[in-house]
CSV table of C-alpha atoms in Angstrom, one decimal:
chain,number,residue,atom,x,y,z
N,1160,MET,CA,0.0,0.0,0.0
N,1161,LEU,CA,1.3,3.5,-0.9
N,1162,ASP,CA,2.1,5.9,1.9
N,1163,LYS,CA,-0.1,8.8,2.6
N,1164,PRO,CA,0.9,12.1,0.9
N,1165,VAL,CA,3.1,14.2,3.1
N,1166,THR,CA,0.4,16.7,3.8
N,1167,ASP,CA,-2.0,14.0,5.0
N,1168,ARG,CA,0.3,12.2,7.3
N,1169,CYS,CA,-0.4,12.2,11.0
N,1170,VAL,CA,1.9,14.7,12.7
N,1171,PRO,CA,2.4,15.8,16.3
N,1172,PRO,CA,0.5,19.1,17.2
N,1173,SER,CA,2.8,22.1,16.7
N,1174,THR,CA,1.2,25.5,16.2
N,1175,SER,CA,-2.2,24.3,17.5
N,1176,LEU,CA,-0.7,22.9,20.8
N,1177,ILE,CA,-1.5,25.3,23.6
N,1178,GLU,CA,-0.2,23.2,26.5
N,1179,TYR,CA,0.2,19.6,27.7
N,1180,GLY,CA,1.2,18.1,31.0
N,1181,ALA,CA,1.5,14.9,32.9
N,1182,TYR,CA,-0.2,15.0,36.3
N,1183,ILE,CA,0.6,12.4,39.0
N,1184,GLY,CA,-0.7,12.5,42.5
N,1185,GLY,CA,-2.0,16.0,42.1
N,1186,GLU,CA,1.3,17.4,40.9
N,1187,LYS,CA,2.5,18.4,37.4
N,1188,VAL,CA,5.4,16.3,36.2
N,1189,GLU,CA,7.7,17.6,33.4
N,1190,ALA,CA,7.8,15.4,30.3
N,1191,ALA,CA,9.9,15.8,27.1
N,1192,GLY,CA,6.9,15.3,24.9
N,1193,ILE,CA,3.3,13.9,24.7
N,1194,PRO,CA,4.4,10.3,24.1
N,1195,GLU,CA,6.8,10.5,27.0
N,1196,ALA,CA,4.1,11.9,29.2
N,1197,VAL,CA,1.7,9.1,28.3
N,1198,SER,CA,4.3,6.4,29.0
N,1199,MET,CA,5.1,8.0,32.3
N,1200,VAL,CA,1.5,8.2,33.4
N,1201,ARG,CA,0.6,4.7,32.3
N,1202,ALA,CA,3.7,3.2,34.0
N,1203,HIS,CA,2.7,4.9,37.2
N,1204,ASN,CA,-0.9,3.7,37.0
N,1205,ASP,CA,0.2,0.1,36.3
N,1206,ALA,CA,2.7,0.1,39.1
N,1207,SER,CA,0.5,1.6,41.7
N,1208,ALA,CA,-2.9,0.2,40.5
N,1209,ALA,CA,-4.2,3.8,40.9
N,1210,THR,CA,-5.9,6.2,38.5
N,1211,ASP,CA,-4.6,9.5,39.8
N,1212,ALA,CA,-2.2,10.0,37.0
N,1213,TYR,CA,-3.2,11.4,33.6
N,1214,VAL,CA,-2.2,13.5,30.7
N,1215,TRP,CA,-4.0,16.7,29.6
N,1216,VAL,CA,-3.4,18.0,26.1
N,1217,GLY,CA,-4.9,21.3,25.0
N,1218,LEU,CA,-5.3,22.2,21.3
N,1219,TYR,CA,-6.6,25.3,19.6
N,1220,GLU,CA,-8.2,24.9,16.1
N,1221,PRO,CA,-5.9,22.0,15.1
N,1222,ALA,CA,-5.4,20.6,11.6
N,1223,ALA,CA,-6.7,17.1,10.7
N,1224,PRO,CA,-3.2,15.4,10.8
N,1225,GLU,CA,-2.6,16.7,14.3
N,1226,VAL,CA,-5.8,15.4,15.7
N,1227,GLU,CA,-5.3,12.1,13.9
N,1228,TRP,CA,-1.8,11.8,15.5
N,1229,LEU,CA,-3.4,12.2,19.0
N,1230,ALA,CA,-6.0,9.7,18.0
N,1231,GLU,CA,-3.3,7.1,17.5
N,1232,VAL,CA,-1.6,8.0,20.7
N,1233,PHE,CA,-4.7,7.9,22.9
N,1234,GLY,CA,-6.9,5.5,20.9
N,1235,LEU,CA,-9.6,8.0,20.1
N,1236,HIS,CA,-12.7,7.0,18.2
N,1237,PRO,CA,-12.6,8.0,14.5
N,1238,LEU,CA,-16.2,9.5,14.6
N,1239,ALA,CA,-15.3,11.7,17.5
N,1240,VAL,CA,-12.0,12.7,15.8
N,1241,GLU,CA,-14.0,13.7,12.7
N,1242,ASP,CA,-16.3,15.9,14.8
N,1243,ALA,CA,-13.4,17.5,16.6
N,1244,ILE,CA,-11.8,18.4,13.2
N,1245,LYS,CA,-14.9,19.8,11.6
N,1246,ALA,CA,-16.3,21.7,14.6
N,1247,HIS,CA,-19.7,23.3,14.5
N,1248,GLN,CA,-21.2,20.4,16.3
N,1249,ARG,CA,-24.3,20.2,18.4
N,1250,PRO,CA,-23.7,20.1,22.2
N,1251,LYS,CA,-23.6,16.5,23.3
N,1252,VAL,CA,-22.1,13.8,25.6
N,1253,GLU,CA,-21.2,10.5,23.9
N,1254,ARG,CA,-19.5,7.4,25.1
N,1255,TYR,CA,-17.0,5.5,22.9
N,1256,GLY,CA,-15.7,2.4,24.8
N,1257,ASP,CA,-14.1,3.5,28.0
N,1258,SER,CA,-13.9,7.2,27.0
N,1259,LEU,CA,-16.3,10.1,26.8
N,1260,PHE,CA,-16.6,12.7,24.0
N,1261,VAL,CA,-18.1,16.0,25.2
N,1262,VAL,CA,-19.0,19.0,23.1
N,1263,LEU,CA,-19.7,22.2,24.9
N,1264,LYS,CA,-20.7,25.5,23.2
N,1265,THR,CA,-18.8,28.5,24.6
N,1266,VAL,CA,-20.3,32.0,24.8
N,1267,ALA,CA,-18.9,35.4,25.3
N,1268,PHE,CA,-20.6,38.8,25.5
N,1269,LEU,CA,-19.2,41.3,23.1
N,1270,ASP,CA,-19.4,44.9,24.4
N,1271,HIS,CA,-19.5,47.2,21.4
N,1272,GLN,CA,-19.1,50.9,22.0
N,1273,THR,CA,-21.0,51.8,18.8
N,1274,PRO,CA,-23.2,48.8,18.1
N,1275,THR,CA,-24.8,48.5,14.6
N,1276,ALA,CA,-27.7,46.4,13.4
N,1277,THR,CA,-25.3,43.7,12.2
N,1278,SER,CA,-23.0,43.7,15.3
N,1279,GLU,CA,-22.7,40.4,17.1
N,1280,ILE,CA,-23.6,40.6,20.8
N,1281,ILE,CA,-22.8,37.0,21.7
N,1282,ALA,CA,-19.7,35.1,20.2
N,1283,ILE,CA,-20.2,31.4,20.0
N,1284,GLY,CA,-17.3,28.9,20.1
N,1285,GLU,CA,-16.8,25.3,21.0
N,1286,ILE,CA,-14.8,23.1,23.4
N,1287,MET,CA,-14.5,19.4,22.7
N,1288,ALA,CA,-13.1,17.1,25.3
N,1289,PHE,CA,-12.0,13.6,25.0
N,1290,VAL,CA,-11.9,12.1,28.5
N,1291,GLY,CA,-10.4,8.6,29.1
N,1292,PRO,CA,-9.1,6.7,32.1
N,1293,ASP,CA,-5.7,8.4,31.9
N,1294,PHE,CA,-6.0,11.3,29.5
N,1295,VAL,CA,-7.9,14.5,28.7
N,1296,VAL,CA,-7.7,16.1,25.2
N,1297,THR,CA,-9.4,19.4,24.8
N,1298,VAL,CA,-9.9,21.0,21.4
N,1299,ARG,CA,-11.1,24.6,21.4
N,1300,HIS,CA,-12.6,26.5,18.5
N,1301,GLY,CA,-13.2,30.2,18.7
N,1302,GLU,CA,-11.1,33.0,20.2
N,1303,GLN,CA,-13.1,33.3,23.4
N,1304,CYS,CA,-13.2,31.2,26.6
N,1305,SER,CA,-9.5,30.2,26.9
N,1306,LEU,CA,-8.9,27.3,29.3
N,1307,ALA,CA,-5.7,28.7,30.6
N,1308,ASP,CA,-7.4,30.0,33.8
N,1309,VAL,CA,-9.0,26.6,34.4
N,1310,ARG,CA,-5.6,24.8,34.0
N,1311,GLU,CA,-3.9,27.3,36.3
N,1312,LYS,CA,-6.6,27.0,38.9
N,1313,LEU,CA,-6.3,23.2,38.9
N,1314,GLU,CA,-2.5,23.2,39.0
N,1315,ASP,CA,-2.6,25.6,42.0
N,1316,ASN,CA,-4.8,23.2,44.0
N,1317,PRO,CA,-3.4,19.6,44.2
N,1318,LYS,CA,-6.7,18.4,45.7
N,1319,LEU,CA,-8.6,19.5,42.6
N,1320,LEU,CA,-5.8,18.2,40.3
N,1321,GLY,CA,-5.9,14.8,42.0
N,1322,ARG,CA,-9.5,14.1,41.0
N,1323,GLY,CA,-8.3,12.7,37.7
N,1324,PRO,CA,-9.6,13.2,34.2
N,1325,THR,CA,-13.3,13.5,35.3
N,1326,GLY,CA,-12.1,16.3,37.7
N,1327,VAL,CA,-10.7,18.2,34.7
N,1328,LEU,CA,-14.0,17.6,32.8
N,1329,HIS,CA,-15.9,19.0,35.8
N,1330,ALA,CA,-13.7,22.1,36.0
N,1331,ILE,CA,-14.2,22.7,32.2
N,1332,ALA,CA,-17.9,22.2,32.4
N,1333,ASP,CA,-18.2,24.4,35.5
N,1334,PHE,CA,-16.2,27.2,33.8
N,1335,VAL,CA,-18.4,27.0,30.6
N,1336,VAL,CA,-21.7,27.0,32.5
N,1337,ASP,CA,-20.5,30.0,34.7
N,1338,LYS,CA,-19.9,31.8,31.4
N,1339,TYR,CA,-23.5,30.9,30.4
N,1340,LEU,CA,-24.8,32.5,33.6
N,1341,TYR,CA,-22.7,35.6,33.1
N,1342,VAL,CA,-23.8,36.1,29.5
N,1343,ALA,CA,-27.4,35.3,30.3
N,1344,ASP,CA,-27.4,38.0,33.1
N,1345,LEU,CA,-26.0,40.6,30.7
N,1346,MET,CA,-28.5,39.8,28.1
N,1347,GLN,CA,-31.3,40.1,30.7
N,1348,ASP,CA,-30.0,43.6,31.6
N,1349,GLU,CA,-30.0,44.5,27.9
N,1350,LEU,CA,-33.5,43.3,27.5
N,1351,GLU,CA,-34.7,45.2,30.5
N,1352,ASP,CA,-33.1,48.4,29.2
N,1353,VAL,CA,-34.8,47.9,25.8
N,1354,GLU,CA,-38.1,47.2,27.6
N,1355,ALA,CA,-37.9,50.5,29.4
N,1356,ALA,CA,-37.2,52.3,26.2
N,1357,VAL,CA,-40.2,50.8,24.3
N,1358,PHE,CA,-42.7,53.2,26.0
N,1359,ALA,CA,-40.3,56.1,26.2
N,1360,GLU,CA,-39.7,58.7,23.5
N,1361,VAL,CA,-40.0,57.7,19.9
N,1362,SER,CA,-36.3,58.3,19.2
N,1363,SER,CA,-35.2,55.8,21.9
N,1364,ARG,CA,-37.3,52.9,20.5
N,1365,ASP,CA,-35.2,50.9,18.1
N,1366,ILE,CA,-37.0,47.9,16.5
N,1367,ASN,CA,-33.7,46.8,14.9
N,1368,ARG,CA,-32.0,46.6,18.3
N,1369,ILE,CA,-34.9,44.5,19.7
N,1370,TYR,CA,-34.8,42.1,16.8
N,1371,GLN,CA,-31.0,41.9,17.2
N,1372,LEU,CA,-31.4,40.9,20.9
N,1373,LYS,CA,-34.1,38.4,19.9
N,1374,ARG,CA,-31.7,36.8,17.4
N,1375,GLU,CA,-28.9,36.6,19.9
N,1376,MET,CA,-31.2,35.0,22.5
N,1377,LEU,CA,-32.0,32.3,20.0
N,1378,GLU,CA,-28.3,31.7,19.5
N,1379,LEU,CA,-27.8,31.4,23.2
N,1380,LYS,CA,-30.8,29.0,23.5
N,1381,ARG,CA,-29.3,26.8,20.8
N,1382,ALA,CA,-26.0,26.7,22.6
N,1383,VAL,CA,-27.3,25.7,26.1
N,1384,GLY,CA,-30.6,23.9,25.4
N,1385,PRO,CA,-29.3,20.7,23.9
N,1386,LEU,CA,-26.8,20.2,26.7
N,1387,GLN,CA,-29.3,20.0,29.5
N,1388,SER,CA,-30.6,16.5,29.0
N,1389,PRO,CA,-27.2,14.7,28.4
N,1390,PHE,CA,-25.6,16.6,31.2
N,1391,ASN,CA,-28.3,15.8,33.7
N,1392,ALA,CA,-27.7,12.1,32.9
N,1393,LEU,CA,-23.9,12.4,33.1
N,1394,PRO,CA,-23.7,11.7,36.9
N,1395,GLN,CA,-25.3,8.3,36.3
N,1396,ARG,CA,-22.7,7.1,33.9
N,1397,ARG,CA,-20.4,4.4,35.2
N,1398,MET,CA,-17.3,6.3,34.0
N,1399,ILE,CA,-18.0,9.0,36.6
N,1400,PRO,CA,-16.6,8.1,40.0
N,1401,SER,CA,-19.0,8.2,42.8
N,1402,GLU,CA,-17.2,11.0,44.6
N,1403,MET,CA,-17.5,13.2,41.5
N,1404,ARG,CA,-21.2,12.7,40.8
N,1405,GLU,CA,-22.4,15.3,43.2
N,1406,TYR,CA,-20.1,17.9,41.5
N,1407,PHE,CA,-21.6,17.1,38.1
N,1408,ARG,CA,-25.1,17.3,39.6
N,1409,ASP,CA,-24.3,20.8,40.8
N,1410,VAL,CA,-23.1,21.8,37.3
N,1411,GLY,CA,-26.4,20.3,36.0
N,1412,ASP,CA,-28.4,22.4,38.4
N,1413,HIS,CA,-26.6,25.5,37.3
N,1414,LEU,CA,-27.2,24.5,33.6
N,1415,SER,CA,-30.9,24.0,34.4
N,1416,ARG,CA,-31.0,27.5,35.9
N,1417,VAL,CA,-29.4,28.9,32.8
N,1418,CYS,CA,-31.9,27.2,30.5
N,1419,GLU,CA,-34.8,28.5,32.5
N,1420,GLN,CA,-33.4,32.0,32.4
N,1421,VAL,CA,-32.7,31.9,28.7
N,1422,GLN,CA,-36.2,30.6,28.1
N,1423,SER,CA,-37.8,33.4,30.1
N,1424,SER,CA,-35.5,36.0,28.4
N,1425,ASN,CA,-36.5,34.6,25.0
N,1426,GLU,CA,-40.2,34.9,25.9
N,1427,LEU,CA,-39.5,38.4,27.2
N,1428,SER,CA,-37.8,39.4,23.9
N,1429,ASP,CA,-40.9,38.1,22.1
N,1430,SER,CA,-43.2,40.3,24.3
N,1431,ILE,CA,-40.9,43.3,23.9
N,1432,LEU,CA,-40.9,43.0,20.1
N,1433,GLN,CA,-44.6,42.6,19.9
N,1434,ALA,CA,-45.1,45.6,22.3
N,1435,ALA,CA,-42.7,47.7,20.3
N,1436,LEU,CA,-44.5,46.9,17.0
N,1437,ALA,CA,-47.9,47.6,18.6
N,1438,ARG,CA,-46.6,50.8,20.0
N,1439,SER,CA,-45.2,51.9,16.6
N,1440,ASN,CA,-48.6,51.1,15.0
N,1441,ALA,CA,-50.4,53.1,17.7
N,1442,LEU,CA,-48.2,56.1,17.2
N,1443,ALA,CA,-48.6,55.8,13.4
N,1444,ASN,CA,-52.4,55.8,13.9
N,1445,GLU,CA,-52.1,58.8,16.2
N,1446,ASP,CA,-50.2,60.7,13.6
N,1447,MET,CA,-52.7,59.8,11.0
N,1448,ARG,CA,-55.5,61.1,13.2
N,1449,LYS,CA,-53.7,64.4,13.7
N,1450,ILE,CA,-53.1,64.8,10.0
N,1451,SER,CA,-56.7,64.0,9.2
N,1452,ALA,CA,-58.0,66.5,11.8
N,1453,TRP,CA,-55.9,69.3,10.4
N,1454,VAL,CA,-56.9,68.5,6.9
N,1455,ALA,CA,-60.6,68.7,8.0
N,1456,ILE,CA,-60.0,72.0,9.7
N,1457,ILE,CA,-58.2,73.5,6.7
N,1458,SER,CA,-60.9,72.2,4.3
N,1459,VAL,CA,-63.6,74.5,5.8
N,1460,PRO,CA,-62.0,77.8,4.9
N,1461,THR,CA,-60.8,76.3,1.6
N,1462,MET,CA,-64.4,75.4,0.8
N,1463,ILE,CA,-65.8,78.8,1.7
N,1464,ALA,CA,-63.1,80.6,-0.2
N,1465,GLY,CA,-63.7,78.4,-3.2
N,1466,LEU,CA,-67.4,78.9,-3.1
N,1467,TYR,CA,-67.1,82.7,-3.2
N,1468,GLY,CA,-64.4,82.6,-5.7
N,1469,MET,CA,-66.5,81.2,-8.4
N,1470,ASN,CA,-67.5,84.7,-9.7
N,1471,PHE,CA,-71.1,84.1,-10.5
N,1472,THR,CA,-73.1,87.1,-11.5
N,1473,HIS,CA,-75.9,86.7,-8.9
N,1474,MET,CA,-74.2,86.2,-5.5
N,1475,PRO,CA,-75.9,88.6,-3.0
N,1476,GLU,CA,-73.3,88.2,-0.3
N,1477,ILE,CA,-70.6,89.7,-2.5
N,1478,ASP,CA,-72.5,93.0,-2.9
N,1479,THR,CA,-73.1,93.5,0.8
N,1480,TYR,CA,-70.9,95.8,2.9
N,1481,TRP,CA,-70.4,93.0,5.6
N,1482,GLY,CA,-69.9,90.2,3.2
N,1483,TYR,CA,-66.1,89.9,3.4
N,1484,PRO,CA,-65.9,90.2,7.2
N,1485,ALA,CA,-68.8,87.8,7.5
N,1486,ALA,CA,-67.0,85.2,5.4
N,1487,LEU,CA,-63.8,85.5,7.5
N,1488,GLY,CA,-65.8,85.2,10.7
N,1489,LEU,CA,-67.5,82.1,9.4
N,1490,MET,CA,-64.2,80.5,8.6
N,1491,ALA,CA,-62.8,81.3,12.0
N,1492,VAL,CA,-65.8,80.1,13.9
N,1493,ALA,CA,-66.0,76.9,11.9
N,1494,CYS,CA,-62.3,76.2,12.4
N,1495,ALA,CA,-62.5,76.9,16.1
N,1496,LEU,CA,-65.5,74.6,16.5
N,1497,LEU,CA,-63.8,71.8,14.6
N,1498,HIS,CA,-60.5,72.2,16.6
N,1499,ARG,CA,-62.4,72.0,19.9
N,1500,ALA,CA,-64.3,68.9,18.8
N,1501,PHE,CA,-61.1,67.1,17.7
N,1502,ARG,CA,-59.3,68.0,20.9
N,1503,ARG,CA,-62.2,66.7,22.9
N,1504,ASN,CA,-62.0,63.4,21.1
N,1505,GLY,CA,-58.3,63.1,21.5
N,1506,TRP,CA,-57.3,63.6,17.9
N,1507,LEU,CA,-55.3,66.8,18.6
């Protein structure tokens, strides 16, 4: 069989490799490379019959050969590897043999100083985690939600680090769900500001802004909604140690709260949009009533002036001394009566 072309061969991660480390007994151990770290960890686990040693590899938007190389090192399932390469996957938790493949959508709130109708409010990314008995491989897509803080927090706390690969998965999930809560709270504040502006001055009511928030709320709903069911079932999986299950249940509770908040915010955005459209229609009708009222008032003197401007020979009022003042007075009285009637009925 012919070898693969050079560009398609499996190669170790280079530019996409963010960081890797071997962790034994809650401490980070230096290793010359990923294969050496794997050998060190597995030798320790075999010798001590323990599972507190593992390797954590972090990648950022890797190329296909790099992920395929890691698949050979850790024995990752081809379908999961394909999903990690292509990205844009639906949030999910899947089991392949003795490993888990978890897809989490990441969200970040973009604070624009001068937002436009096309400006993104929420940036969506992805974190994919392969979790096995002695390894964690994280693949991140999108600029936001770096895992550097998560790794640093774990490395500063040997107790957290000693929880094993499922402890790393919990830390990542907890970090992502906390971001959900943060963004959901900010979106709630944005919606409340827009809601207050709907019944304010006409200039402060922006239908485009409301629709933009509605669109972003749908994006947030698509990011967090599909994850609720599989994550609530995650503590029941045999791969999750009993001492870690309560931690995953806590993350599941936070995720349920996010889903409820996103659902209520989405319904609020629907109500705001409908109220804004109804308010705009009401103001348009009010403007039309004012225009119609003034047209009716102006039509009276126009009619009188047109009547006496026809220059017929036999028009007795034209020959009288008080004809002109009487016509002006009639115009003024008629206009005043119409203006009073329209104001009384709320048209002016």
